[in-house]
Structures are given as structure tokens and as C-alpha cells.
Coordinates of C-alpha atoms and ligand atoms in Angstrom, one line a residue:
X1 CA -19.1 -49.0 41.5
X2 CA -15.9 -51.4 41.4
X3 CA -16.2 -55.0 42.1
X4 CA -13.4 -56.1 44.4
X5 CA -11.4 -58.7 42.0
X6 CA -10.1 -55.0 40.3
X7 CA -9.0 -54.2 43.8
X8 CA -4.7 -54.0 43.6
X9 CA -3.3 -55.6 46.8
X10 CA -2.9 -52.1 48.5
X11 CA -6.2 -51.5 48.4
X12 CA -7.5 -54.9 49.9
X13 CA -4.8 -54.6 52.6
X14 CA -6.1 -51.0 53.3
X15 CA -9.5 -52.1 53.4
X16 CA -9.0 -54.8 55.6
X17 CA -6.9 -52.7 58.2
X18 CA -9.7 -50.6 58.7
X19 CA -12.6 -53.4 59.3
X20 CA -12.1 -53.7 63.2
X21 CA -12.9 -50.1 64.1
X22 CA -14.1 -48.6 61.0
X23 CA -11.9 -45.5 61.1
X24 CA -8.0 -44.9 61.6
X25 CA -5.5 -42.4 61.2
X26 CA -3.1 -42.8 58.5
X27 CA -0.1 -43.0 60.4
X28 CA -2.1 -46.0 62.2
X29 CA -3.2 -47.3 59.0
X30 CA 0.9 -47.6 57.9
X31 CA 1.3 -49.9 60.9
X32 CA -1.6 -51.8 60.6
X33 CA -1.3 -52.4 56.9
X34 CA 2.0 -53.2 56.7
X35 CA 2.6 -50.7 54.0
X36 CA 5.2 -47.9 53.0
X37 CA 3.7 -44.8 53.4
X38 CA 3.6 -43.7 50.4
X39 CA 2.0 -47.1 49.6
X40 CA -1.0 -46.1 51.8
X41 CA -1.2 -42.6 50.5
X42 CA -1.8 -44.1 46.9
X43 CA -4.1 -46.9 47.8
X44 CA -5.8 -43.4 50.0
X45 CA -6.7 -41.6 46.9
X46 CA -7.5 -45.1 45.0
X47 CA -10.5 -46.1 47.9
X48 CA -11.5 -42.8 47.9
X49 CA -12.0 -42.1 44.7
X50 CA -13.9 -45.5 44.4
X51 CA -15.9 -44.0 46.9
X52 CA -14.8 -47.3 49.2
X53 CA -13.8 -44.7 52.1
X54 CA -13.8 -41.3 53.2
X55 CA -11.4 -38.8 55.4
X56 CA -12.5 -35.9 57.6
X57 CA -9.5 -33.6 59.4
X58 CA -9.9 -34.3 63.1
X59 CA -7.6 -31.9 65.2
X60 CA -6.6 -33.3 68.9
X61 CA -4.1 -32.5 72.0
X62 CA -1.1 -33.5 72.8
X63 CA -0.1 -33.0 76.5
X64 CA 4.0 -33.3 77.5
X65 CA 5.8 -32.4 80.7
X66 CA 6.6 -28.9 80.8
X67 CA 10.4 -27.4 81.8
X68 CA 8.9 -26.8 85.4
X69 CA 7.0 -29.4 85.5
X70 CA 9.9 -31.7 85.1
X71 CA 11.7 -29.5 87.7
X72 CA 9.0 -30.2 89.9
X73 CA 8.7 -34.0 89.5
X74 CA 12.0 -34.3 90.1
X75 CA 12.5 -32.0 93.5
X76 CA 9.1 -33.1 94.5
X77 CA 6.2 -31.2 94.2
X78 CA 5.8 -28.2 96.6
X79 CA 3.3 -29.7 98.4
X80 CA 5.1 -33.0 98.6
X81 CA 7.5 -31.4 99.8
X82 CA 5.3 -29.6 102.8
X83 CA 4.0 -33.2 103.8
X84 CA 7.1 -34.4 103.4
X85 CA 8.8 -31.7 106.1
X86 CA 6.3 -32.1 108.5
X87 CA 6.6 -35.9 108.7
X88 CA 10.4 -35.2 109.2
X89 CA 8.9 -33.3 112.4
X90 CA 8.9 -29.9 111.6
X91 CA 5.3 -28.9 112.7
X92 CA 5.7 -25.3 112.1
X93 CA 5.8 -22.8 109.4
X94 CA 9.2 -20.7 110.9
X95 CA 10.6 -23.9 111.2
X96 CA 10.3 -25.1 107.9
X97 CA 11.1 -22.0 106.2
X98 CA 13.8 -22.1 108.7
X99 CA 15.4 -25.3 107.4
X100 CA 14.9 -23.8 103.8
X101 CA 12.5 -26.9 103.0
X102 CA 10.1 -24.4 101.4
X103 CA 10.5 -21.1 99.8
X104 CA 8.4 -18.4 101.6
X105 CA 6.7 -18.0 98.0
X106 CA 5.4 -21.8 97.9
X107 CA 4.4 -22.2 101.2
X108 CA 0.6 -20.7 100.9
X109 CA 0.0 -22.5 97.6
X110 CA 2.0 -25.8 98.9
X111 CA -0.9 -25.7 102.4
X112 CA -3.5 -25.2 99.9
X113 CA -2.8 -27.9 97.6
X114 CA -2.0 -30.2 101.0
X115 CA -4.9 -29.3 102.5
X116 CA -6.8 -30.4 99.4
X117 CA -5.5 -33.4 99.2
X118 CA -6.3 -33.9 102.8
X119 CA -2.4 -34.5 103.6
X120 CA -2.5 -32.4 106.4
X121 CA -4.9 -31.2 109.0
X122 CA -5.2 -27.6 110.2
X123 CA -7.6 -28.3 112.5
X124 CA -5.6 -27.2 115.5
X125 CA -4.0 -23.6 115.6
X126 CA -2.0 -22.2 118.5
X127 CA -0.7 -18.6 117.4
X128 CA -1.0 -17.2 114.0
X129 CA 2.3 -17.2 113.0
X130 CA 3.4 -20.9 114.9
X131 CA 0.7 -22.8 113.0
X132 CA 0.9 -26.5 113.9
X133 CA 0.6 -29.1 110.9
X134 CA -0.2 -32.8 111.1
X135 CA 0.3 -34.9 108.6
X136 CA -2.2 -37.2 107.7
X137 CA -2.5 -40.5 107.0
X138 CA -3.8 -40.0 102.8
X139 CA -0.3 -38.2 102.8
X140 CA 1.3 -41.4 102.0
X141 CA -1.1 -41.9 98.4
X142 CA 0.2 -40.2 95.1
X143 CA -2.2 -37.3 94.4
X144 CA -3.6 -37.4 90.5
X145 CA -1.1 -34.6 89.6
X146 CA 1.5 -36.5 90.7
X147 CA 0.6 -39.4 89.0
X148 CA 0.0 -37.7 85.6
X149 CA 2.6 -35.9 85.8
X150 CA 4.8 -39.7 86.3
X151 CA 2.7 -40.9 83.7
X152 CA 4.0 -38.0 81.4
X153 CA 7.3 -39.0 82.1
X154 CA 7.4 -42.5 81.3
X155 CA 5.0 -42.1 78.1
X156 CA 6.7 -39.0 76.7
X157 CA 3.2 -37.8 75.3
X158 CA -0.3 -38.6 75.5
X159 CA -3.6 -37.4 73.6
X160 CA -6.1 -35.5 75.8
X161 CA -8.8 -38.1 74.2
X162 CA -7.5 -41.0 75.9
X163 CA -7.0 -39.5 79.3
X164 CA -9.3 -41.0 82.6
X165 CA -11.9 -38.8 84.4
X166 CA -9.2 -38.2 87.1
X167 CA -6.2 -37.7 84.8
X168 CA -8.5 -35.3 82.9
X169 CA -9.6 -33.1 86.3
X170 CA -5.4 -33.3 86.9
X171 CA -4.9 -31.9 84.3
X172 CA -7.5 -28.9 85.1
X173 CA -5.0 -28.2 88.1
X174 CA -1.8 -28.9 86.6
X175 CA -3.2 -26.2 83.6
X176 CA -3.0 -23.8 86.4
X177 CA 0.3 -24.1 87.1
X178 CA 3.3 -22.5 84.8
X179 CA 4.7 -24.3 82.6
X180 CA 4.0 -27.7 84.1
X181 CA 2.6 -29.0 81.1
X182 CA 2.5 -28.0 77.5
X183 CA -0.5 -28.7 75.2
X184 CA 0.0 -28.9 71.1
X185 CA -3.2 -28.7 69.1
X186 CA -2.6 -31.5 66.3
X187 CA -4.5 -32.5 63.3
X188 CA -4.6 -35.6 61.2
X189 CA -6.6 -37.3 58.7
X190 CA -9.0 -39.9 59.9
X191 CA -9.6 -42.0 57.1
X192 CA -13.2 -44.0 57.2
X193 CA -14.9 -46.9 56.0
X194 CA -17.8 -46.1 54.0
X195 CA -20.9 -48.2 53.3
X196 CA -19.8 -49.2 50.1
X197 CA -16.4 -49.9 51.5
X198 CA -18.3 -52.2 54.2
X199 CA -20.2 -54.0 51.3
X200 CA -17.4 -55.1 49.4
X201 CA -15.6 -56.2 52.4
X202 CA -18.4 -58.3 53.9
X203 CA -18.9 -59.9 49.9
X204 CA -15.2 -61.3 50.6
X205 CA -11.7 -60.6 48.4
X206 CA -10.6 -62.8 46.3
X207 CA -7.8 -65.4 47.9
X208 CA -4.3 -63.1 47.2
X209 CA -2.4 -66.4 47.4
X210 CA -3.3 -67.6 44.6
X211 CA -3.5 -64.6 42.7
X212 CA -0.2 -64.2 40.1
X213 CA 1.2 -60.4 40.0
X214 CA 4.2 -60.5 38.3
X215 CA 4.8 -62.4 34.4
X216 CA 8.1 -64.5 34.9
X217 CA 10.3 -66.3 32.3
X218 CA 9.4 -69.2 34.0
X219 CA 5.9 -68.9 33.8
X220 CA 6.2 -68.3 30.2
X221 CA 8.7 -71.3 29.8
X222 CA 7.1 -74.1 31.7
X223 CA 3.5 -72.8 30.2
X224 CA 2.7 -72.3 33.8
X225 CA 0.9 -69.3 32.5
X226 CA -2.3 -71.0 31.2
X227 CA -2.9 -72.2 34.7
X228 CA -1.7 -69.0 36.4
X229 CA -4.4 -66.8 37.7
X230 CA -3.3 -63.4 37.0
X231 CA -4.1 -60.4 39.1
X232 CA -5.2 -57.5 37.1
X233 CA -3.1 -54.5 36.7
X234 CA -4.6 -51.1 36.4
X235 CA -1.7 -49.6 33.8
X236 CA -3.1 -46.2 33.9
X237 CA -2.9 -45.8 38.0
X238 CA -1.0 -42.8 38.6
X239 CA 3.0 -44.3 40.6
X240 CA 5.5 -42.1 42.2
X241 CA 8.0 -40.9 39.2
X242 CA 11.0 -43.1 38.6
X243 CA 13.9 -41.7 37.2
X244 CA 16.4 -44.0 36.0
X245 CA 19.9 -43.0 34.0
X246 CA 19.3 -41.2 30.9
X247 CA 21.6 -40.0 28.0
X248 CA 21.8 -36.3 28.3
X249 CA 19.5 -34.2 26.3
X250 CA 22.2 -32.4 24.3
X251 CA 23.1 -36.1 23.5
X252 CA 19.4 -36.8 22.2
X253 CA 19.6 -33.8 20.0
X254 CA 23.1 -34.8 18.4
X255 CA 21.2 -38.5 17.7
X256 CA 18.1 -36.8 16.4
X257 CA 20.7 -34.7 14.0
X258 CA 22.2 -37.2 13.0
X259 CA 19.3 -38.8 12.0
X260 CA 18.0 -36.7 9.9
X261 CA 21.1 -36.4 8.1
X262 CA 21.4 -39.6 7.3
X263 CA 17.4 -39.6 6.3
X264 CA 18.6 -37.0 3.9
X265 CA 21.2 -39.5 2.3
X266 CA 23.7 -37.9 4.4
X267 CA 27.2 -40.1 5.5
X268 CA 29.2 -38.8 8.4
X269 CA 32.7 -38.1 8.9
X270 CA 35.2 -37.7 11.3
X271 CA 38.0 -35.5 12.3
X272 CA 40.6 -34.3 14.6
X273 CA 39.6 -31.4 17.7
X274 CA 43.1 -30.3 16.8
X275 CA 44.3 -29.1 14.0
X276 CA 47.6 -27.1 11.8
X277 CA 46.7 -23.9 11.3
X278 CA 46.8 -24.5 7.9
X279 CA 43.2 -26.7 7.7
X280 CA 41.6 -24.5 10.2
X281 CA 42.1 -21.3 8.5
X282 CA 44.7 -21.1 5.3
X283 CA 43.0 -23.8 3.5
X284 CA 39.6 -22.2 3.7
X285 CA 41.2 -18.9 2.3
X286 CA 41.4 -16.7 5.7
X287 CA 44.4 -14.6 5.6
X288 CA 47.1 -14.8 8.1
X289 CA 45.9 -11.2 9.6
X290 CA 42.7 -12.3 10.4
X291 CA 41.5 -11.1 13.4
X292 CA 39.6 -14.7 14.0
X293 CA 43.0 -16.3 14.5
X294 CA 43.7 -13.8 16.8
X295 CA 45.1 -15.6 20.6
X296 CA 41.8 -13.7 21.6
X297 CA 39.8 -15.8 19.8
X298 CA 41.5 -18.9 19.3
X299 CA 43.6 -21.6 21.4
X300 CA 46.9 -21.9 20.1
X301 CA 48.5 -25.0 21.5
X302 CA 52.1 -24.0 22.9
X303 CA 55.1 -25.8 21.8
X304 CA 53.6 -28.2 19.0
X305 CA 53.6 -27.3 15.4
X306 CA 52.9 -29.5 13.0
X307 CA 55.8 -30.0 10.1
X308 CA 53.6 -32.5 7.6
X309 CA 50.4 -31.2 7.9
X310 CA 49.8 -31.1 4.0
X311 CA 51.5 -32.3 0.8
X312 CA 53.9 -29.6 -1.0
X313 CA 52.4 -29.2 -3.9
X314 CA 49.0 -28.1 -1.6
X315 CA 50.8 -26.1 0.5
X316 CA 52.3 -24.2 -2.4
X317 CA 49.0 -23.9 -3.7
X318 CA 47.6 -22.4 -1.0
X319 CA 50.4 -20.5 -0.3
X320 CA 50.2 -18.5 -4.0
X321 CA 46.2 -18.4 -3.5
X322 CA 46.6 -16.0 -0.3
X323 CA 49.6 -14.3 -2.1
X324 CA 47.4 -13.2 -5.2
X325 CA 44.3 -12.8 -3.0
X326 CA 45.1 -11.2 -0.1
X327 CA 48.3 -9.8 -1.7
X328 CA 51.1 -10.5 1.4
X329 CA 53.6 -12.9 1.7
X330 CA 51.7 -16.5 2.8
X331 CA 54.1 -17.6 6.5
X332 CA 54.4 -21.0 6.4
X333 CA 55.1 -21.0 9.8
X334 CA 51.6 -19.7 10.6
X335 CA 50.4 -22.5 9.2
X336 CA 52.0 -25.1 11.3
X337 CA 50.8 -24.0 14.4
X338 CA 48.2 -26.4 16.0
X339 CA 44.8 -24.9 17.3
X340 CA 41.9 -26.3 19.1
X341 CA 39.7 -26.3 16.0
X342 CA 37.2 -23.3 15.9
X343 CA 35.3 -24.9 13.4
X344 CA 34.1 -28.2 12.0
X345 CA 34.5 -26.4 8.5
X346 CA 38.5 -28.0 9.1
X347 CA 37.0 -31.3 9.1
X348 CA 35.4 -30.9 5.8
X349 CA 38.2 -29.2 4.1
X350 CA 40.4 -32.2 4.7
X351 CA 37.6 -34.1 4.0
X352 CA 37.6 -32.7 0.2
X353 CA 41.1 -32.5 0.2
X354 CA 41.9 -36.0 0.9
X355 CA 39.2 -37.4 -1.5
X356 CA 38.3 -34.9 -4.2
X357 CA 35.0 -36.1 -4.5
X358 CA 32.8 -35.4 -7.6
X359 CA 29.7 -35.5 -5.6
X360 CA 29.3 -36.1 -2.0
X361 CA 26.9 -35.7 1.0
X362 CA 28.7 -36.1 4.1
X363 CA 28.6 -34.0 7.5
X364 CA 30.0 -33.9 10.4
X365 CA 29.3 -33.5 14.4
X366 CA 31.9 -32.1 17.3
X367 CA 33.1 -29.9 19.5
X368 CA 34.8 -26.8 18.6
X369 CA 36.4 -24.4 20.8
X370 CA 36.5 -20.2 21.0
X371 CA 38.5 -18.0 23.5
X372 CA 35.3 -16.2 24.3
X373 CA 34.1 -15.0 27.5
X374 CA 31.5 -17.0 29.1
X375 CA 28.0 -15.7 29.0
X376 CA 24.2 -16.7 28.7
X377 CA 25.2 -16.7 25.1
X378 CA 29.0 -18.1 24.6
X379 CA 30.8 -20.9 25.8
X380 CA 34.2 -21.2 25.3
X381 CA 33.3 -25.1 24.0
X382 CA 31.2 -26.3 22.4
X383 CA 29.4 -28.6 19.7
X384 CA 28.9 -27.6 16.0
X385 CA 27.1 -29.4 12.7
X386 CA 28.4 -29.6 9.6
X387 CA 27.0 -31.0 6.3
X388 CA 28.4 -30.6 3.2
X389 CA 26.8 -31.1 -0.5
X390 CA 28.9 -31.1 -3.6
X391 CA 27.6 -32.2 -7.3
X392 CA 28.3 -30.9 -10.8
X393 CA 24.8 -28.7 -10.4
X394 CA 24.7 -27.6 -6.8
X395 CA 23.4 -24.2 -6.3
X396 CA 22.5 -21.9 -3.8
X397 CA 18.9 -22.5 -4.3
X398 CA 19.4 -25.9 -3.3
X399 CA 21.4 -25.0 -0.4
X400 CA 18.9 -23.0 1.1
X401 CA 16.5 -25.7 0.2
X402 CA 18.2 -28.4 2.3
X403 CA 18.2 -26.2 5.2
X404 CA 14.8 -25.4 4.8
X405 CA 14.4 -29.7 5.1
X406 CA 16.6 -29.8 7.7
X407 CA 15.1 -27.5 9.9
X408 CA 11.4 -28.6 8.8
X409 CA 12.8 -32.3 10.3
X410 CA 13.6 -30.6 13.5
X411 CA 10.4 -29.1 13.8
X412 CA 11.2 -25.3 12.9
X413 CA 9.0 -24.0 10.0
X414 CA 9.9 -21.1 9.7
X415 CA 13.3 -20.2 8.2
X416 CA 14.8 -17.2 6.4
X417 CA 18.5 -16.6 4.6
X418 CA 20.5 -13.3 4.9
X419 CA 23.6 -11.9 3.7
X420 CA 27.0 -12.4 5.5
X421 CA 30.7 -13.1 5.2
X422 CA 33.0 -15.7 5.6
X423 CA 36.1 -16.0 4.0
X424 CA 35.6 -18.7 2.3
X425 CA 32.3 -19.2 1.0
X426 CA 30.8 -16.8 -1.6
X427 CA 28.0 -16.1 -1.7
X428 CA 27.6 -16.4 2.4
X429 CA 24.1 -16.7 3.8
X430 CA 23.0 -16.9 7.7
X431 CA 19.8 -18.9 8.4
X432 CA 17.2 -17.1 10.8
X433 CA 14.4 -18.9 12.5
X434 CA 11.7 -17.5 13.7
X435 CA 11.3 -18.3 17.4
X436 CA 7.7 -18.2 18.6
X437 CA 8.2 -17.9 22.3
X438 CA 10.6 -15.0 22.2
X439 CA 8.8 -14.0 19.3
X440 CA 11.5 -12.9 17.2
X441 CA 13.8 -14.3 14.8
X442 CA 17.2 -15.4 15.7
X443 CA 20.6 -16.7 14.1
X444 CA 21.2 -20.2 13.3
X445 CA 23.8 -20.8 11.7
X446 CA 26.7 -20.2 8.8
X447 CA 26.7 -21.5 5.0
X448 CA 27.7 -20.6 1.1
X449 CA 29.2 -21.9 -1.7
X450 CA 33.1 -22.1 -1.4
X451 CA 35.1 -20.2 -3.5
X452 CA 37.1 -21.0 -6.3
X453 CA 40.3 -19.9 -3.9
X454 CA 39.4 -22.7 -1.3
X455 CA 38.3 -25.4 -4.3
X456 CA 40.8 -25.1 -7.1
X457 CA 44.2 -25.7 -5.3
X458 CA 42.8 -28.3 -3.8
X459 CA 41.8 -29.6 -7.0
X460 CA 37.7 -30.2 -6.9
X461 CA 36.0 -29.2 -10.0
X462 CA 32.1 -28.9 -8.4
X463 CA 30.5 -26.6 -6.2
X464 CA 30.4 -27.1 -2.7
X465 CA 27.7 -26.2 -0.3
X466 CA 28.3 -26.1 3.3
X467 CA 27.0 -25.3 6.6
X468 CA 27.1 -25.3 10.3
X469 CA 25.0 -24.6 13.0
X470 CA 26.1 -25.4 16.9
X471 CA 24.0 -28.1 18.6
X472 CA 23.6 -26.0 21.6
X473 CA 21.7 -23.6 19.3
X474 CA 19.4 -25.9 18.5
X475 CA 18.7 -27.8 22.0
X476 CA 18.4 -23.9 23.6
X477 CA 15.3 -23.5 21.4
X478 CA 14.1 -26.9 22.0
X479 CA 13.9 -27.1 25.4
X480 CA 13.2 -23.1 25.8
X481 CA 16.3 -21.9 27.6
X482 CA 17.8 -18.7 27.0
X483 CA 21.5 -19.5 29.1
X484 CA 23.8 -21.6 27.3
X485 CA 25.1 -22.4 30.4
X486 CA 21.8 -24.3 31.7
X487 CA 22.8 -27.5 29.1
X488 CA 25.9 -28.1 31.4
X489 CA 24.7 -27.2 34.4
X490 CA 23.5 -30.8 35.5
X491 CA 20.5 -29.4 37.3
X492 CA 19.1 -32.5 37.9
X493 CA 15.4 -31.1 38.6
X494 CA 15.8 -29.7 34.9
X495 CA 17.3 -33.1 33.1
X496 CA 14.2 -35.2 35.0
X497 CA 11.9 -32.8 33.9
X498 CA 12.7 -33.3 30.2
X499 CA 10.3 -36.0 28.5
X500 CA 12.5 -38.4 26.3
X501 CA 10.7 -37.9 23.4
X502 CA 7.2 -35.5 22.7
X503 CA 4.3 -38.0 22.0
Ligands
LIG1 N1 32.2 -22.3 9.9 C1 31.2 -21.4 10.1 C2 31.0 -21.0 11.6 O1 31.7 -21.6 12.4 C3 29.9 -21.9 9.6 C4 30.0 -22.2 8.1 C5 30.2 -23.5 7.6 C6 29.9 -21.2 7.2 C7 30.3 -23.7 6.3 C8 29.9 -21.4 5.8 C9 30.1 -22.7 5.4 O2 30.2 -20.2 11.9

């Protein structure tokens, strides 16, 4: 049982709405409270569950003007009408149908109702078919249809339950008359004050006014606060969701990357999305046929080319490395074409180049771009990892023990290496992790040991180990989504359903 100084505001306003008739409907309990409506359906399930009130489902009527009961009221009704034609002097039937003031189908209901009513008097009969009306006096009253049915009009709707012992028997009549009035069953929720409820009422609230709800700077300042009498707040109480901006997710994966990286002893560089041919593809030893630099695969920039993309003595380097290699004759003008880069493998190589480190751990984060059709799986952009490890030692056990780390920090345990093929690292492995939803393993990402023809010319003595994944990868497993497409879709249901981080 609560006591009432761990009431919250809504709930004492709530309570005290109810106290002069012990029961209201919601939507009467919004006025009376003076609360938002979804104010009152909180402080609702607060009472209730504190067993301070109750709700039962009560259904009710709602009565309206029907289409011809709207005709009616305004043509008069036909009885009204009958009255109304006799006062004007016509005392028989033929006469009146005569004039056209009554269809011949009204006329026997209109001398009914009339005669009901005691509006006219058929007391004295000449022929059958010359029947002689008089009007009498109690025609000049409104009968209790006719006053419903105004009271409909002005009021719009009413409920059955608040309806007088004649309005009530009106409406009996008027129910036998098409379309005069239309009933809707309604239900709402009557919410009621319980016992308990009553108690803690009658023991009194505690004065709001001088109850403190909100921790100011100026309370704190001024040392208000040790005379402040603070309100308590229940921190748990369930509130409507609040969504304010957020980073997107695929940017909280790229920090969380990053991160680990640099918890690895990691420093990251930067370089340009484009790029010569020559650091995209010639440097890391792929040969001017290959089908991966291809206008298929690739975005060629139209009318640049690049003329000092590289010193000489590198370019001639290269340039004899693919011509012993790959045994053609090396284009320079291949080379200088500028590409969107495919890879963030160009960034490293430049990386190396420019600083010929001994040892170095250093990666890199960006977008890359392939001319591939769009799909669940592809996009024709998008965001790739790269870290790089050199040192006189390095081997391929420790490469595959960094990404075992890597992935461990990301929360994916399990990890297995296969053969592959790039052009430039040898040997070449291809992480696979083991998703457990789809329950199968699946690609990662690249990595090897560059060769000695992507190395030497560019004059680094150590082994380099190298990898890259793409982000998107890696945020498609996290968040379980098997369409690349869904990370740029800004579904906005899907970005405020993903928690910020996993407690
Ligand atoms: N560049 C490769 C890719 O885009 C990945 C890779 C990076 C492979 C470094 C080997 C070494 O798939």
C-alpha cells in the first residue's frame, strides 16, 4: 500500500478529479484534471496498479438526427403539417390532398399521430370520403417528438442515459419512424475510485506548492537546496519514448572500429577517395589487363589524369616490376588515369611509400566505390577498414592473430582463414565468421603479406600485413539485416529501434 507523499503530481490531480462523484470517464477525467491525455493514461495505469482505482467498460447510446429526420424537422413534421392545413381552413381530406399540403401516403399516419396528440378532433363525420377536421386548441404546443427532435439539432448528440421520462417515450415513437434518428452503441472506460483510493484522499496530500520538482542551477547556487523540499521522483516509472537526434548507427560502428584499433596501438591515417591509377592498382602489382580495372568495375573520372602522381625513379620501378612480372609493356598512361578509389589498400600503399617505415601500425577508414549493380548484397559505395602491421618479424600467424583480436573486440568469436588471391599480397587469406542467426559462416574480409613486387620498389625492407573488411559488413551482422540497402534507407522506425549501446 503506497502512502500518498510518493504520489507524482498526476496521480494526486487524478485522484482529486475523481472525489466529487467517485467515477468518470477518461475523456471527462482529461478535462477535469487538466491533463494531456496521455498524461492521464499514465497516471491510469500508476492508481491502478496501486490499487487506488479501478475501470470497468461501460457501453452507452448515442442518439443523432437522422437524414429524414432532419428532412422532417425542417418541412415540418407530417402531422404538423396536417394541423397546420387545417388551421389554414382546409377542413377536408380532398381538399388538402388537393392543395398538395400532404402526400396521399402521409395522410393516415399524419391523422394518427394528430389525433394522438389531441391536435385535431374527429368527433364530427359527414361523408366518408369529406371527413371534417378541427383543429384543436393543444395544436399550438410542441409535441415531445418535436421537441427532441429540436433538441437533437441544437445539441448535435446526446446519450440515451441522460434523456427525461418524456424525451425517452419520444424516442420509442421517433424509433418507429425511418431514419429519423440513428442510435451508436458506444463504449468507454469508467474509471473508479476505490476504497483505498478514498482513504488516502480523505488522509490529505501533501501541499504541491511547496513541493520542489525540478533541481535548478540556482537551487544549487544559492544553497536554496537545503531548504528546498523535494518531491520524490519515481526513476523507474515507465514515460512515453523520446527520441532525440542520434549519430547514425553505421557511424557508431566506424567509432567503435576505431576504437578498438587504436586499443590495439593502432594510429590512423588518411587519404584521398580519388586516386592515379597508379596507387590504386600499379603500385600494388595488378597488371594493366586486370579485369578489376575494368570501366565495369571501376569509376574512371573523365578528362583528369594525373601527370605527378609519383616520383620517377618509383614509377620506373614499378614500371620494370609489372614488365618482369606480368611480362607486357607497363602504359604509363594507364597509370595516370584518376579513379574513384576501389580500395582503401591505395591509402596504405602511399602510406608506405611516402614514409618507408620500419615498423608501423596504422589503419585506415573510408569510403570506396565499385561499378556494381545494386543489390541486397552490393552497393555501388561504400565504407571499408584497413589496418596495416609492418615489423622486422611479422608473420602470417600474427596476422591471423590480430584479426582473431579484432573480431573478438567486436564481439565475433568465432573466426576462420581461407585461401584466396589478390594481387598483391601473398600468401592471401579471407576471414570467415561464423554467423549464429543464419547459422552459417560468411565472408569478412581481405588480407596477406605483400609481396616483394609491391615492397621492394618502393623500398621497405619488412613484411607488411594488411587487411580490409567493409563497415557495412560488419554493422549488417550487428544489427541482423541481410539488405545492404536497409543501413541507408533512413527508416526511421528501424534507426529508433536501435539501442545506443547493449547494456
Ligand atoms: N583490398 C582488399 C579488398 O578490397 C582487401 C585487402 C586488403 C586484401 C589488404 C589484402 C590486403 O577486398
Amino acid at each position: 500500500m503506497s502512502n500518498n507523499s510518493e504520489l507524482h503530481p498526476i496521480e494526486k490531480s487524478l485522484l482529486r478529479a475523481l472525489v466529487p462523484n467517485g467515477h468518470m470517464s477518461i475523456e471527462k477525467l482529461i478535462e477535469a484534471a487538466n491533463l494531456s491525455t496521455d498524461q492521464v493514461r499514465r497516471g491510469i495505469e500508476w492508481l491502478k496498479f496501486k490499487g487506488l482505482i479501478s475501470s470497468t467498460d461501460k457501453s452507452f447510446t448515442v442518439i443523432s438526427l437522422g437524414s429524414r429526420g432532419q428532412e422532417r424537422l425542417k418541412e415540418g413534421l407530417p402531422e404538423r403539417r396536417l394541423v397546420n392545413a387545417v388551421k389554414e381552413g382546409n377542413k377536408t381530406l380532398t381538399s388538402i390532398l388537393k392543395n398538395g399540403l400532404l402526400k396521399s401516403d402521409e395522410i393516415n399516419a399524419a391523422i394518427a399521430v394528430a389525433k394522438r396528440n389531441r391536435w385535431i378532433d374527429l368527433s364530427q363525420f359527414q361523408t366518408s370520403d369529406k371527413v371534417i377536421l378541427l383543429a384543436a386548441s393543444a395544436a399550438d404546443n410542441l409535441s415531445e417528438e418535436e421537441k427532441l427532435l429540436q433538441k437533437l439539432l441544437v445539441q448535435n448528440k446526446m446519450e440515451t442515459s441522460e434523456l427525461s421520462a418524456e424525451e425517452r417515450k419520444a424516442l420509442d415513437l421517433l424509433r418507429r419512424r425511418p431514419d429519423y434518428i440513428v442510435e451508436e452503441e458506444k463504449k468507454h472506460s469508467e474509471i473508479i475510485l476505490s476504497d483505498a483510493g478514498k482513504k488516502i484522499i480523505g488522509s490529505g496530500f501533501a501541499d504541491e506548492a511547496t513541493m520542489e520538482r525540478s533541481l535548478t542551477p540556482e537551487i544549487i547556487t544559492t544553497g536554496n537546496w537545503k531548504n528546498v523540499n523535494f518531491s520524490s521522483i519515481d526513476v523507474i516509472a515507465p514515460t512515453p519514448a523520446f527520441y532525440p537526434g542520434r549519430q547514425h548507427p553505421l557511424m557508431d560502428i566506424i567509432d567503435e572500429v576505431k576504437e578498438i584499433f587504436v586499443s590495439l596501438g593502432f594510429t590512423e591515417i588518411d587519404g584521398p577517395i580519388t586516386q592515379s591509377g597508379f596507387w590504386n592498382f600499379d603500385a600494388l602489382f595488378t597488371p594493366q589487363d586486370h579485369p578489376a580495372r575494368e570501366m565495369q568495375d571501376t569509376f574512371y573520372i573523365s578528362g583528369i589524369t594525373q601527370d605527378s602522381f609519383a616520383t620517377s625513379s618509383q614509377i620506373q620501378r614499378i614500371s620494370d616490376v609489372h614488365k618482369e612480372g606480368w611480362r607486357y609493356d607497363w602504359n604509363i598512361d594507364e597509370a595516370k588515369r584518376m579513379v574513384l578509389r576501389t580500395h582503401t589498400t591505395s591509402v596504405t600503399i602511399r602510406y608506405l611509400a611516402d614514409n618507408k617505415p620500419e615498423s608501423a601500425r596504422v589503419f585506415s577508414i573510408g569510403r570506396v566505390f565499385r561499378n556494381e549493380k545494386v543489390s541486397y548484397k552490393h552497393l555501388v559505395e561504400f565504407n571499408q577498414i584497413e589496418g596495416i602491421l609492418t615489423a622486422r618479424r611479422a608473420t602470417l600467424r600474427d596476422l591471423m592473430g590480430l584479426q582473431q583480436e579484432f573480431y573478438a573486440k567486436l564481439g565475433i568469436k568465432k573466426i576462420k582463414f581461407w585461401p584466396t588471391f589478390f594481387p598483391y599480397t601473398e600468401p592471401s587469406l579471407q576471414s570467415m565468421i561464423y554467423n549464429n542467426e543464419l547459422d552459417k559462416w560468411v565472408e569478412m574480409g581481405g588480407m596477406g603479406i605483400f609481396r616483394p613486387e609491391v615492397t621492394q620498389p618502393l623500398g621497405l625492407d619488412n613484411p607488411v600485413l594488411a587487411w580490409g573488411v567493409g563497415i557495412e559488413r560488419i554493422a549488417m551482422l550487428r544489427f541482423g539485416l541481410d539488405d545492404v540497402r536497409d543501413l541507408y534507407g533512413n527508416n526511421l522506425r528501424w534507426l529508433r529501434s536501435l539501442p545506443k549501446c547493449q547494456l
